[in-house]
Coordinates of N, CA and C in Angstrom, one line a residue:
Chain R
N21 N 89.6 110.7 85.0 CA 91.0 111.7 84.7 C 91.0 111.2 83.5
A22 N 91.1 112.1 82.5 CA 91.1 112.6 81.3 C 91.6 112.5 81.4
G23 N 93.1 112.6 81.6 CA 95.2 112.0 81.8 C 94.9 113.5 79.9
V24 N 95.9 113.5 79.7 CA 96.2 114.3 78.3 C 95.2 114.3 77.1
T25 N 94.7 115.7 76.8 CA 93.8 115.3 75.4 C 94.4 116.9 74.6
Q26 N 93.6 116.1 73.1 CA 94.4 117.1 72.7 C 93.4 117.7 71.3
T27 N 93.6 119.4 71.4 CA 92.6 119.4 70.2 C 93.1 120.1 69.0
P28 N 93.2 120.4 67.5 CA 92.0 119.3 67.2 C 93.0 118.2 66.6
K29 N 92.3 116.5 66.8 CA 92.1 116.4 66.1 C 92.9 116.0 64.8
F30 N 92.5 116.7 64.0 CA 92.9 116.5 62.3 C 93.0 118.1 61.9
R31 N 94.0 118.6 60.8 CA 93.7 119.6 60.8 C 94.2 119.4 59.1
V32 N 93.9 120.7 58.3 CA 94.2 120.4 56.8 C 95.0 122.0 57.4
L33 N 96.0 122.2 56.7 CA 95.9 124.1 56.6 C 97.7 124.4 55.0
K34 N 97.4 125.1 54.6 CA 97.3 125.6 53.4 C 98.9 126.2 54.3
T35 N 100.4 126.1 52.5 CA 101.3 127.7 53.7 C 101.3 128.2 54.1
G36 N 101.9 128.6 55.4 CA 102.4 130.3 55.1 C 100.6 130.1 56.4
Q37 N 99.6 129.8 56.5 CA 98.6 130.2 57.0 C 99.1 130.1 57.9
S38 N 98.2 129.9 60.3 CA 98.7 129.8 61.2 C 97.9 128.8 61.4
M39 N 97.7 128.6 63.5 CA 97.2 128.0 63.9 C 97.4 127.6 65.2
T40 N 97.4 126.8 66.0 CA 97.4 126.8 67.1 C 97.4 125.2 68.3
L41 N 97.7 123.9 68.6 CA 97.3 123.1 69.0 C 98.3 123.5 70.5
L42 N 96.1 122.9 71.1 CA 95.8 122.6 71.5 C 96.4 121.9 72.8
C43 N 96.9 121.2 74.4 CA 97.5 120.3 74.7 C 96.8 120.4 75.7
A44 N 95.9 119.4 77.3 CA 95.0 119.9 78.3 C 95.8 118.4 79.4
Q45 N 95.9 118.6 80.1 CA 96.1 117.9 81.4 C 95.7 118.5 82.0
D46 N 94.9 116.7 83.1 CA 94.3 117.4 84.8 C 94.7 116.1 86.0
M47 N 96.8 115.6 85.1 CA 97.0 115.1 86.3 C 98.0 116.4 87.1
N48 N 98.0 117.2 86.8 CA 98.2 118.0 87.9 C 100.1 118.8 87.9
H49 N 100.3 117.7 86.4 CA 101.6 116.6 85.9 C 102.2 118.9 86.1
E50 N 104.0 119.0 86.7 CA 104.4 120.1 85.7 C 105.5 119.8 85.1
Y51 N 105.9 119.0 84.6 CA 106.1 119.1 83.0 C 105.1 118.5 82.0
M52 N 105.7 119.1 80.7 CA 105.2 119.3 79.5 C 105.8 119.3 77.8
Y53 N 105.5 118.8 77.1 CA 106.3 118.0 75.9 C 104.9 118.5 74.7
W54 N 106.1 118.8 74.1 CA 105.6 118.6 72.1 C 106.9 118.0 71.6
Y55 N 105.6 116.5 70.6 CA 106.7 115.8 70.2 C 105.6 115.9 68.9
R56 N 107.2 115.8 67.5 CA 106.5 116.1 66.4 C 106.7 114.0 65.8
Q57 N 106.6 113.3 65.0 CA 106.8 112.1 64.6 C 105.8 111.7 63.3
D58 N 107.7 111.5 62.5 CA 107.6 111.1 61.2 C 108.1 110.3 60.9
P59 N 107.1 108.9 59.4 CA 107.5 108.1 60.0 C 109.1 107.5 59.1
G60 N 109.9 106.7 60.0 CA 110.8 106.3 60.1 C 112.1 107.2 60.8
M61 N 111.1 108.2 62.3 CA 112.1 109.3 62.1 C 111.8 108.9 63.9
G62 N 110.5 108.6 64.2 CA 110.7 108.5 65.5 C 109.7 108.8 66.6
L63 N 110.2 109.4 68.0 CA 109.8 110.7 68.3 C 110.7 111.7 68.9
R64 N 110.2 113.2 68.1 CA 111.7 114.9 67.9 C 110.8 115.3 69.4
L65 N 112.0 115.5 69.9 CA 110.9 116.6 70.5 C 111.3 118.3 70.5
I66 N 109.5 119.3 70.3 CA 109.8 120.1 70.1 C 110.4 121.2 70.4
H67 N 109.5 121.8 72.2 CA 109.4 122.3 73.1 C 109.3 121.6 74.3
Y68 N 109.7 121.8 75.4 CA 109.0 121.1 76.5 C 108.7 122.7 77.8
S69 N 108.1 121.9 78.5 CA 108.2 123.4 79.8 C 108.2 122.2 81.0
V70 N 109.0 123.1 81.8 CA 109.1 122.7 83.4 C 108.6 123.1 84.5
G71 N 107.3 124.1 83.9 CA 105.8 124.7 85.5 C 105.4 125.5 84.3
E72 N 104.6 126.3 84.8 CA 104.5 127.7 84.5 C 105.0 128.7 84.4
G73 N 104.5 128.9 82.9 CA 105.5 130.5 83.0 C 106.9 130.3 82.0
T74 N 107.4 128.7 81.7 CA 108.6 128.5 81.4 C 108.5 127.1 81.0
T75 N 109.0 127.5 79.7 CA 109.4 126.9 78.6 C 110.9 127.1 78.1
A76 N 111.4 125.9 76.8 CA 112.6 125.8 76.1 C 112.6 124.4 74.9
K77 N 113.3 125.0 74.3 CA 113.5 124.2 72.8 C 114.9 123.0 73.0
G78 N 113.5 121.8 71.7 CA 113.5 120.9 72.2 C 115.3 119.6 70.7
E79 N 114.9 119.6 70.3 CA 115.2 118.6 69.3 C 115.5 119.1 67.9
V80 N 114.3 119.8 67.4 CA 113.5 120.4 66.6 C 112.2 121.9 66.7
P81 N 113.3 122.3 67.1 CA 112.3 124.1 68.0 C 111.8 125.5 66.7
D82 N 112.5 124.6 65.6 CA 112.5 126.2 64.2 C 111.1 126.1 63.9
G83 N 110.3 127.1 64.0 CA 109.0 127.3 62.9 C 108.1 127.5 64.1
Y84 N 107.9 126.4 65.1 CA 107.2 126.8 66.5 C 107.3 127.3 67.3
N85 N 106.3 128.4 68.3 CA 106.8 127.8 69.0 C 105.6 128.3 70.6
V86 N 105.6 128.5 71.6 CA 104.8 127.9 72.7 C 104.8 128.4 73.3
S87 N 103.4 127.9 74.4 CA 103.4 129.7 75.9 C 102.1 127.9 76.6
R88 N 102.8 128.0 78.0 CA 102.3 127.7 79.0 C 101.5 128.1 80.2
L89 N 100.8 129.3 79.9 CA 99.9 130.1 80.6 C 99.5 129.8 81.8
K90 N 98.9 128.9 81.9 CA 98.8 127.4 82.8 C 99.4 126.3 83.3
K91 N 98.9 125.9 83.8 CA 100.6 125.1 84.5 C 99.0 123.7 84.3
Q92 N 97.4 123.5 83.5 CA 97.4 122.3 82.7 C 97.0 122.5 81.6
N93 N 97.6 123.4 80.6 CA 98.0 123.7 78.7 C 99.0 124.1 78.7
F94 N 99.4 123.6 77.3 CA 100.2 123.7 77.1 C 100.0 123.9 75.0
L95 N 99.7 125.2 74.9 CA 99.5 126.0 73.1 C 101.2 124.8 72.9
L96 N 101.2 124.8 71.3 CA 102.0 124.5 70.7 C 101.3 125.7 68.9
G97 N 102.6 126.8 68.8 CA 102.4 127.6 67.7 C 102.5 127.6 66.6
L98 N 102.5 127.2 65.5 CA 102.9 127.1 64.3 C 102.6 128.9 64.0
E99 N 103.6 130.1 63.2 CA 103.4 131.1 63.4 C 102.9 131.0 61.4
S100 N 103.5 130.4 60.4 CA 103.6 130.1 59.1 C 103.5 128.4 58.5
A101 N 102.9 127.2 58.3 CA 102.5 126.7 58.0 C 104.0 126.4 56.5
A102 N 104.3 125.4 56.7 CA 105.9 124.8 55.3 C 105.0 123.6 55.3
P103 N 105.3 123.4 54.7 CA 104.4 121.5 53.8 C 105.7 120.7 55.1
S104 N 107.2 121.0 55.3 CA 108.0 120.2 56.3 C 107.0 120.2 57.8
Q105 N 106.1 120.5 58.1 CA 105.3 120.1 59.3 C 104.3 119.6 59.3
T106 N 104.0 118.6 58.0 CA 103.3 118.1 57.7 C 103.4 116.7 58.0
S107 N 102.2 116.6 60.1 CA 103.1 115.6 60.9 C 102.4 115.3 62.0
V108 N 102.9 113.7 62.5 CA 101.2 113.5 64.3 C 102.6 114.4 64.9
Y109 N 101.4 115.1 65.4 CA 102.6 116.0 66.5 C 101.4 115.2 68.2
F110 N 102.1 115.2 69.1 CA 101.7 114.2 70.5 C 102.4 115.5 71.4
C111 N 100.8 115.8 72.6 CA 101.4 116.0 73.4 C 102.1 115.2 74.5
A112 N 102.3 115.5 75.8 CA 103.0 114.9 77.0 C 103.6 115.1 78.0
S113 N 103.0 114.5 79.5 CA 103.4 115.6 80.5 C 103.9 114.8 81.0
S114 N 104.5 114.7 82.1 CA 104.7 114.1 83.3 C 105.3 114.9 85.0
Y115 N 105.1 114.7 85.8 CA 105.1 114.5 87.3 C 107.1 115.2 86.7
G116 N 107.7 114.9 86.6 CA 108.4 115.5 87.1 C 109.8 115.4 86.1
F117 N 111.5 115.5 85.9 CA 112.2 114.7 85.4 C 112.5 113.5 85.5
G118 N 112.7 112.4 84.4 CA 112.0 111.5 84.2 C 111.9 110.1 85.3
Y119 N 110.2 111.0 85.2 CA 109.0 110.2 85.0 C 108.5 110.0 84.1
E120 N 108.4 108.5 83.9 CA 107.2 108.7 83.1 C 106.1 109.7 82.3
Q121 N 106.9 109.2 81.2 CA 105.4 110.8 80.9 C 103.8 109.8 80.0
Y122 N 103.2 110.5 79.7 CA 101.5 110.7 79.5 C 101.5 110.6 78.4
F123 N 100.6 110.0 77.4 CA 100.6 111.2 75.9 C 99.7 111.5 76.0
G124 N 98.8 112.6 74.8 CA 97.2 112.8 73.9 C 97.3 111.7 73.2
P125 N 96.4 111.4 72.5 CA 96.2 111.2 71.6 C 96.9 111.5 70.0
G126 N 97.3 112.3 70.2 CA 97.7 113.0 68.8 C 96.7 114.1 68.0
T127 N 97.3 115.1 67.1 CA 97.0 115.8 66.5 C 97.6 115.9 64.6
R128 N 97.2 115.3 63.5 CA 97.8 115.3 62.9 C 97.8 116.4 62.1
L129 N 98.3 116.7 61.3 CA 98.5 117.8 60.1 C 98.7 118.1 59.3
T130 N 98.5 117.9 58.2 CA 99.2 118.4 57.0 C 99.1 119.4 56.7
V131 N 99.8 119.9 55.3 CA 100.2 121.1 55.7 C 100.5 121.2 53.4
T132 N 99.6 121.3 53.3 CA 99.1 121.5 51.0 C 99.7 123.0 51.3
Chain J
G17 N 123.8 113.3 69.4 CA 122.8 111.9 69.2 C 122.3 111.3 69.4
E18 N 121.9 109.8 69.3 CA 120.2 109.0 69.8 C 121.2 108.2 70.7
S19 N 120.3 108.5 72.2 CA 121.3 107.3 72.7 C 120.0 106.2 72.9
V20 N 119.4 105.9 72.8 CA 118.3 105.0 72.7 C 118.8 104.9 71.3
G21 N 118.5 103.6 70.9 CA 118.0 102.7 69.7 C 118.2 101.4 69.5
L22 N 116.4 101.4 68.9 CA 116.3 99.6 68.6 C 117.0 99.1 67.5
H23 N 117.4 97.4 67.3 CA 117.4 97.2 66.6 C 117.4 96.4 65.1
L24 N 115.5 96.9 65.3 CA 114.9 95.4 64.0 C 113.8 97.0 64.2
P25 N 114.0 97.8 62.9 CA 112.2 97.9 62.7 C 111.4 96.9 62.3
T26 N 111.0 97.2 62.2 CA 110.3 95.1 62.0 C 110.3 94.3 61.9
L27 N 109.0 93.5 63.0 CA 108.6 92.2 63.9 C 108.4 91.1 64.1
S28 N 108.3 90.2 62.9 CA 107.3 89.9 62.1 C 107.0 88.2 62.6
V29 N 105.7 88.3 64.0 CA 105.8 86.8 64.6 C 104.5 86.3 64.8
Q30 N 104.4 84.7 64.4 CA 102.7 84.3 64.9 C 103.0 84.1 65.3
E31 N 101.1 84.8 65.7 CA 100.9 84.1 67.2 C 101.2 82.9 67.3
G32 N 100.8 83.2 68.9 CA 101.5 82.6 69.9 C 102.9 82.0 70.0
D33 N 103.1 82.6 69.3 CA 104.6 82.5 69.5 C 105.7 83.5 70.6
N34 N 106.2 83.8 70.9 CA 107.2 85.1 72.1 C 107.8 85.7 71.0
S35 N 107.5 86.8 71.5 CA 108.2 88.0 71.1 C 109.3 88.6 71.8
I36 N 110.6 89.0 70.8 CA 111.6 89.4 71.6 C 112.0 90.5 70.4
I37 N 112.0 92.0 72.2 CA 112.5 93.4 71.5 C 113.2 93.7 71.6
N38 N 115.0 93.7 70.8 CA 116.3 94.6 71.5 C 115.8 96.1 71.4
C39 N 116.8 96.8 72.0 CA 116.9 98.0 72.4 C 118.4 98.1 73.1
A40 N 119.1 98.6 72.8 CA 121.1 99.1 73.0 C 120.9 100.3 73.5
Y41 N 121.6 101.3 74.7 CA 121.4 102.8 75.0 C 123.2 102.5 75.1
S42 N 123.5 104.0 74.8 CA 125.2 104.9 75.1 C 125.3 104.6 76.8
N43 N 124.5 105.8 76.7 CA 124.6 106.2 78.2 C 125.1 105.4 79.5
S44 N 126.6 105.3 80.2 CA 126.9 104.0 81.2 C 126.6 104.5 82.7
A45 N 124.7 106.0 81.9 CA 124.7 106.6 84.0 C 123.5 106.2 83.6
S46 N 122.7 105.5 82.1 CA 121.0 105.3 82.3 C 121.0 105.0 83.4
D47 N 120.0 105.0 84.2 CA 119.3 103.9 85.5 C 118.7 103.8 85.4
Y48 N 117.8 103.8 84.2 CA 116.0 104.4 84.6 C 115.4 104.0 82.5
F49 N 114.3 102.8 82.4 CA 114.1 102.4 81.1 C 113.1 101.9 81.3
I50 N 111.6 102.6 79.9 CA 110.3 102.2 79.6 C 110.6 102.0 78.6
W51 N 109.5 100.7 78.5 CA 109.0 100.4 77.0 C 108.1 100.9 76.7
Y52 N 107.0 101.5 75.7 CA 106.3 102.2 75.8 C 105.8 100.9 74.1
K53 N 104.2 101.3 74.1 CA 103.8 100.5 72.7 C 103.0 101.6 71.9
Q54 N 102.3 101.7 71.4 CA 102.0 102.5 70.2 C 101.3 102.3 69.7
E55 N 99.0 101.9 69.3 CA 99.3 101.1 68.7 C 98.3 102.3 67.6
S56 N 98.0 101.8 66.2 CA 97.5 102.9 65.1 C 97.4 103.7 65.5
G57 N 97.2 105.0 65.3 CA 96.3 106.3 65.4 C 96.6 106.7 67.0
K58 N 97.6 106.8 68.0 CA 97.1 106.2 69.0 C 98.8 107.1 69.2
G59 N 99.2 107.3 70.8 CA 100.1 107.1 71.6 C 100.9 107.1 72.2
P60 N 102.0 106.8 72.4 CA 102.7 105.7 72.6 C 101.6 105.3 75.1
Q61 N 101.5 103.8 74.6 CA 101.5 104.0 76.4 C 102.6 103.4 77.2
F62 N 102.4 103.5 78.4 CA 103.3 103.3 79.7 C 102.7 101.2 79.1
I63 N 104.5 100.2 79.3 CA 103.8 99.3 79.7 C 104.5 98.4 80.5
I64 N 106.4 98.7 80.6 CA 106.3 98.4 81.8 C 108.3 99.4 82.0
D65 N 108.4 99.0 82.5 CA 110.0 100.3 84.0 C 110.1 99.2 84.4
I66 N 112.4 99.5 84.6 CA 113.3 99.2 84.9 C 113.9 99.6 85.1
R67 N 114.7 99.4 86.3 CA 115.5 100.4 87.1 C 116.9 99.3 87.4
S68 N 117.9 100.6 87.2 CA 119.6 99.6 86.7 C 120.4 99.2 88.3
N69 N 119.2 99.1 89.0 CA 119.4 97.8 89.8 C 118.7 96.6 89.7
M70 N 118.5 96.1 89.0 CA 116.9 95.2 88.4 C 118.3 94.7 87.5
D71 N 117.8 93.5 87.5 CA 118.0 92.4 86.0 C 117.7 91.8 85.0
K72 N 116.1 91.7 85.8 CA 114.7 91.6 85.2 C 113.9 91.7 86.0
R73 N 112.8 92.1 85.2 CA 111.3 93.0 86.0 C 109.7 92.2 84.8
Q74 N 108.9 91.9 85.3 CA 108.1 90.8 84.9 C 106.9 91.0 85.7
G75 N 105.8 91.6 84.2 CA 104.8 92.2 84.4 C 103.8 91.2 83.6
Q76 N 102.7 91.8 83.0 CA 101.4 90.4 83.0 C 101.9 89.6 81.7
R77 N 102.7 89.0 81.6 CA 102.8 88.1 80.0 C 104.3 89.1 78.3
V78 N 104.1 90.0 80.2 CA 105.6 90.9 79.5 C 107.3 91.3 80.1
T79 N 108.5 90.8 79.8 CA 109.4 90.7 81.1 C 110.1 91.9 79.8
V80 N 111.1 92.5 81.1 CA 112.4 93.2 80.5 C 113.5 92.7 81.2
L81 N 114.7 92.5 80.5 CA 115.7 91.8 80.6 C 116.8 93.6 81.1
L82 N 117.9 93.6 81.7 CA 118.6 95.0 81.1 C 120.0 94.2 81.5
N83 N 120.8 93.5 80.6 CA 122.4 93.7 80.6 C 123.2 94.9 80.5
K84 N 123.7 95.6 81.2 CA 124.0 96.6 81.9 C 125.4 96.5 80.9
T85 N 126.5 94.9 81.4 CA 127.3 94.3 81.6 C 127.5 95.4 79.4
V86 N 127.0 95.2 78.6 CA 126.3 95.5 77.2 C 126.0 96.8 76.7
K87 N 124.6 97.0 77.4 CA 124.0 98.4 76.9 C 123.0 97.8 76.7
H88 N 122.8 96.5 76.9 CA 121.2 96.4 76.4 C 119.8 95.7 76.7
L89 N 118.8 96.0 76.6 CA 117.7 95.6 77.4 C 117.1 95.4 76.3
S90 N 115.9 93.4 76.7 CA 114.6 93.5 75.8 C 113.9 92.7 76.9
L91 N 112.7 93.5 75.6 CA 111.0 92.8 76.0 C 111.2 92.1 75.2
Q92 N 110.1 91.4 76.5 CA 109.8 90.6 75.9 C 108.6 90.0 75.7
I93 N 108.0 89.4 75.1 CA 105.6 89.1 75.4 C 105.8 87.6 74.7
A94 N 105.2 87.2 75.6 CA 104.8 85.8 75.8 C 103.5 85.8 75.1
A95 N 103.9 84.5 74.4 CA 102.2 84.3 73.7 C 101.4 84.8 72.8
T96 N 102.4 86.1 71.7 CA 101.9 86.3 71.6 C 100.6 86.7 71.2
Q97 N 99.0 88.1 71.0 CA 98.6 88.5 70.4 C 98.5 89.2 69.2
P98 N 96.8 89.2 68.2 CA 97.3 90.2 68.1 C 96.6 92.0 68.6
G99 N 96.4 92.1 69.9 CA 96.4 92.6 70.2 C 97.2 93.4 70.4
D100 N 98.6 92.4 70.0 CA 100.1 93.2 71.0 C 100.6 93.8 69.2
S101 N 99.6 94.0 68.0 CA 100.6 94.2 67.5 C 101.0 96.2 67.1
A102 N 102.2 96.5 67.9 CA 102.0 98.0 67.7 C 103.3 98.5 67.4
V103 N 104.3 99.7 67.3 CA 105.1 99.8 67.4 C 105.7 100.2 68.7
Y104 N 106.5 99.9 69.1 CA 107.4 99.7 70.3 C 108.9 100.4 71.0
F105 N 108.6 101.0 72.0 CA 109.7 101.7 72.0 C 110.8 101.6 73.5
C106 N 111.6 102.0 73.2 CA 112.0 101.9 74.4 C 112.4 104.0 74.6
A107 N 113.0 103.3 75.7 CA 112.8 105.2 76.5 C 114.0 105.8 77.6
D108 N 114.6 106.3 77.3 CA 116.0 106.3 78.7 C 115.1 108.2 78.8
P109 N 114.6 107.3 80.3 CA 114.0 109.1 80.7 C 115.0 110.1 81.3
R110 N 116.4 110.2 81.3 CA 117.2 110.7 81.7 C 117.9 111.1 80.5
G111 N 118.0 110.7 79.0 CA 118.9 110.2 78.2 C 119.9 111.2 77.8
G112 N 118.7 112.7 78.3 CA 118.9 114.0 77.7 C 119.2 115.3 78.2
A113 N 119.1 116.5 78.1 CA 118.8 117.3 79.3 C 117.7 117.9 79.8
D114 N 117.0 117.3 78.4 CA 115.2 117.3 78.3 C 114.8 116.8 78.8
G115 N 115.6 115.4 79.1 CA 114.3 114.3 80.2 C 114.8 113.2 78.5
L116 N 113.6 112.7 78.2 CA 113.1 111.8 78.0 C 113.6 111.3 76.4
T117 N 114.5 110.4 76.1 CA 114.2 109.9 74.9 C 115.0 108.6 74.0
F118 N 113.7 108.8 73.2 CA 113.5 106.8 72.4 C 114.3 106.9 71.4
G119 N 114.1 104.9 71.3 CA 114.6 105.3 70.3 C 113.7 105.1 68.8
K120 N 113.2 104.6 68.0 CA 113.5 104.7 66.7 C 111.9 103.7 67.0
G121 N 112.6 102.5 67.3 CA 110.5 102.1 67.3 C 110.4 101.0 66.1
T122 N 110.3 99.8 67.1 CA 109.5 99.1 66.3 C 108.7 97.5 66.2
H123 N 108.0 97.9 64.7 CA 106.9 98.0 64.2 C 106.6 95.8 65.3
L124 N 105.8 95.5 65.5 CA 105.9 94.7 65.7 C 104.6 94.1 65.4
I125 N 104.8 92.8 63.3 CA 103.7 92.6 63.6 C 103.2 91.3 63.7
I126 N 101.8 90.8 63.7 CA 101.8 89.7 64.2 C 100.9 88.6 63.2
Q127 N 100.8 87.7 63.3 CA 100.8 86.6 61.2 C 99.4 85.4 62.1
P128 N 98.8 84.9 61.5 CA 97.3 84.5 62.3 C 99.1 83.1 62.0

């Protein structure tokens, strides 16, 4: 099993550009999550999904959109990137609420 | 607000010594905790977990202690090795309505 994979690994955007980060998991997990990690801030939840076709806002959802069209994929979109969105983005999945989360390797995004 | 928090952002230990990383939580109803290890450039990985019906749980070179009276848990790493250098997070998988709540992390630095 590959576990949780993320693409791309690195990306540089100019302010105002858009992009989509892709997360895929092969563990048949119902729950999937997108976090951002900034120095000294720990991990902060952006959006999450409790199953195919569902999404919900986390702690810091502004400026991001998500979609879960297939159970194994969770996409994070930035419609108009801002320098404040420079961060490392982690995707995770879990069997259900309150279970261990499995994390992907991260995507390092820089917005100039 | 944050429901779990680590006491020290950085901990420096000599190679071969034991390391103790502390974490406090605020929710008396929390009954399950996970410790994650995040190496540089990687996503967090599960180390060990503990349920509230236990005071202590041991793994390979790691021990987690839970004190429900003072709402405190600790991660002890025996005979610290260079490969233990990482950021360690305690997490309450049921800490928020959306699931996992992370502390900010303690960076463990191993000195030769």
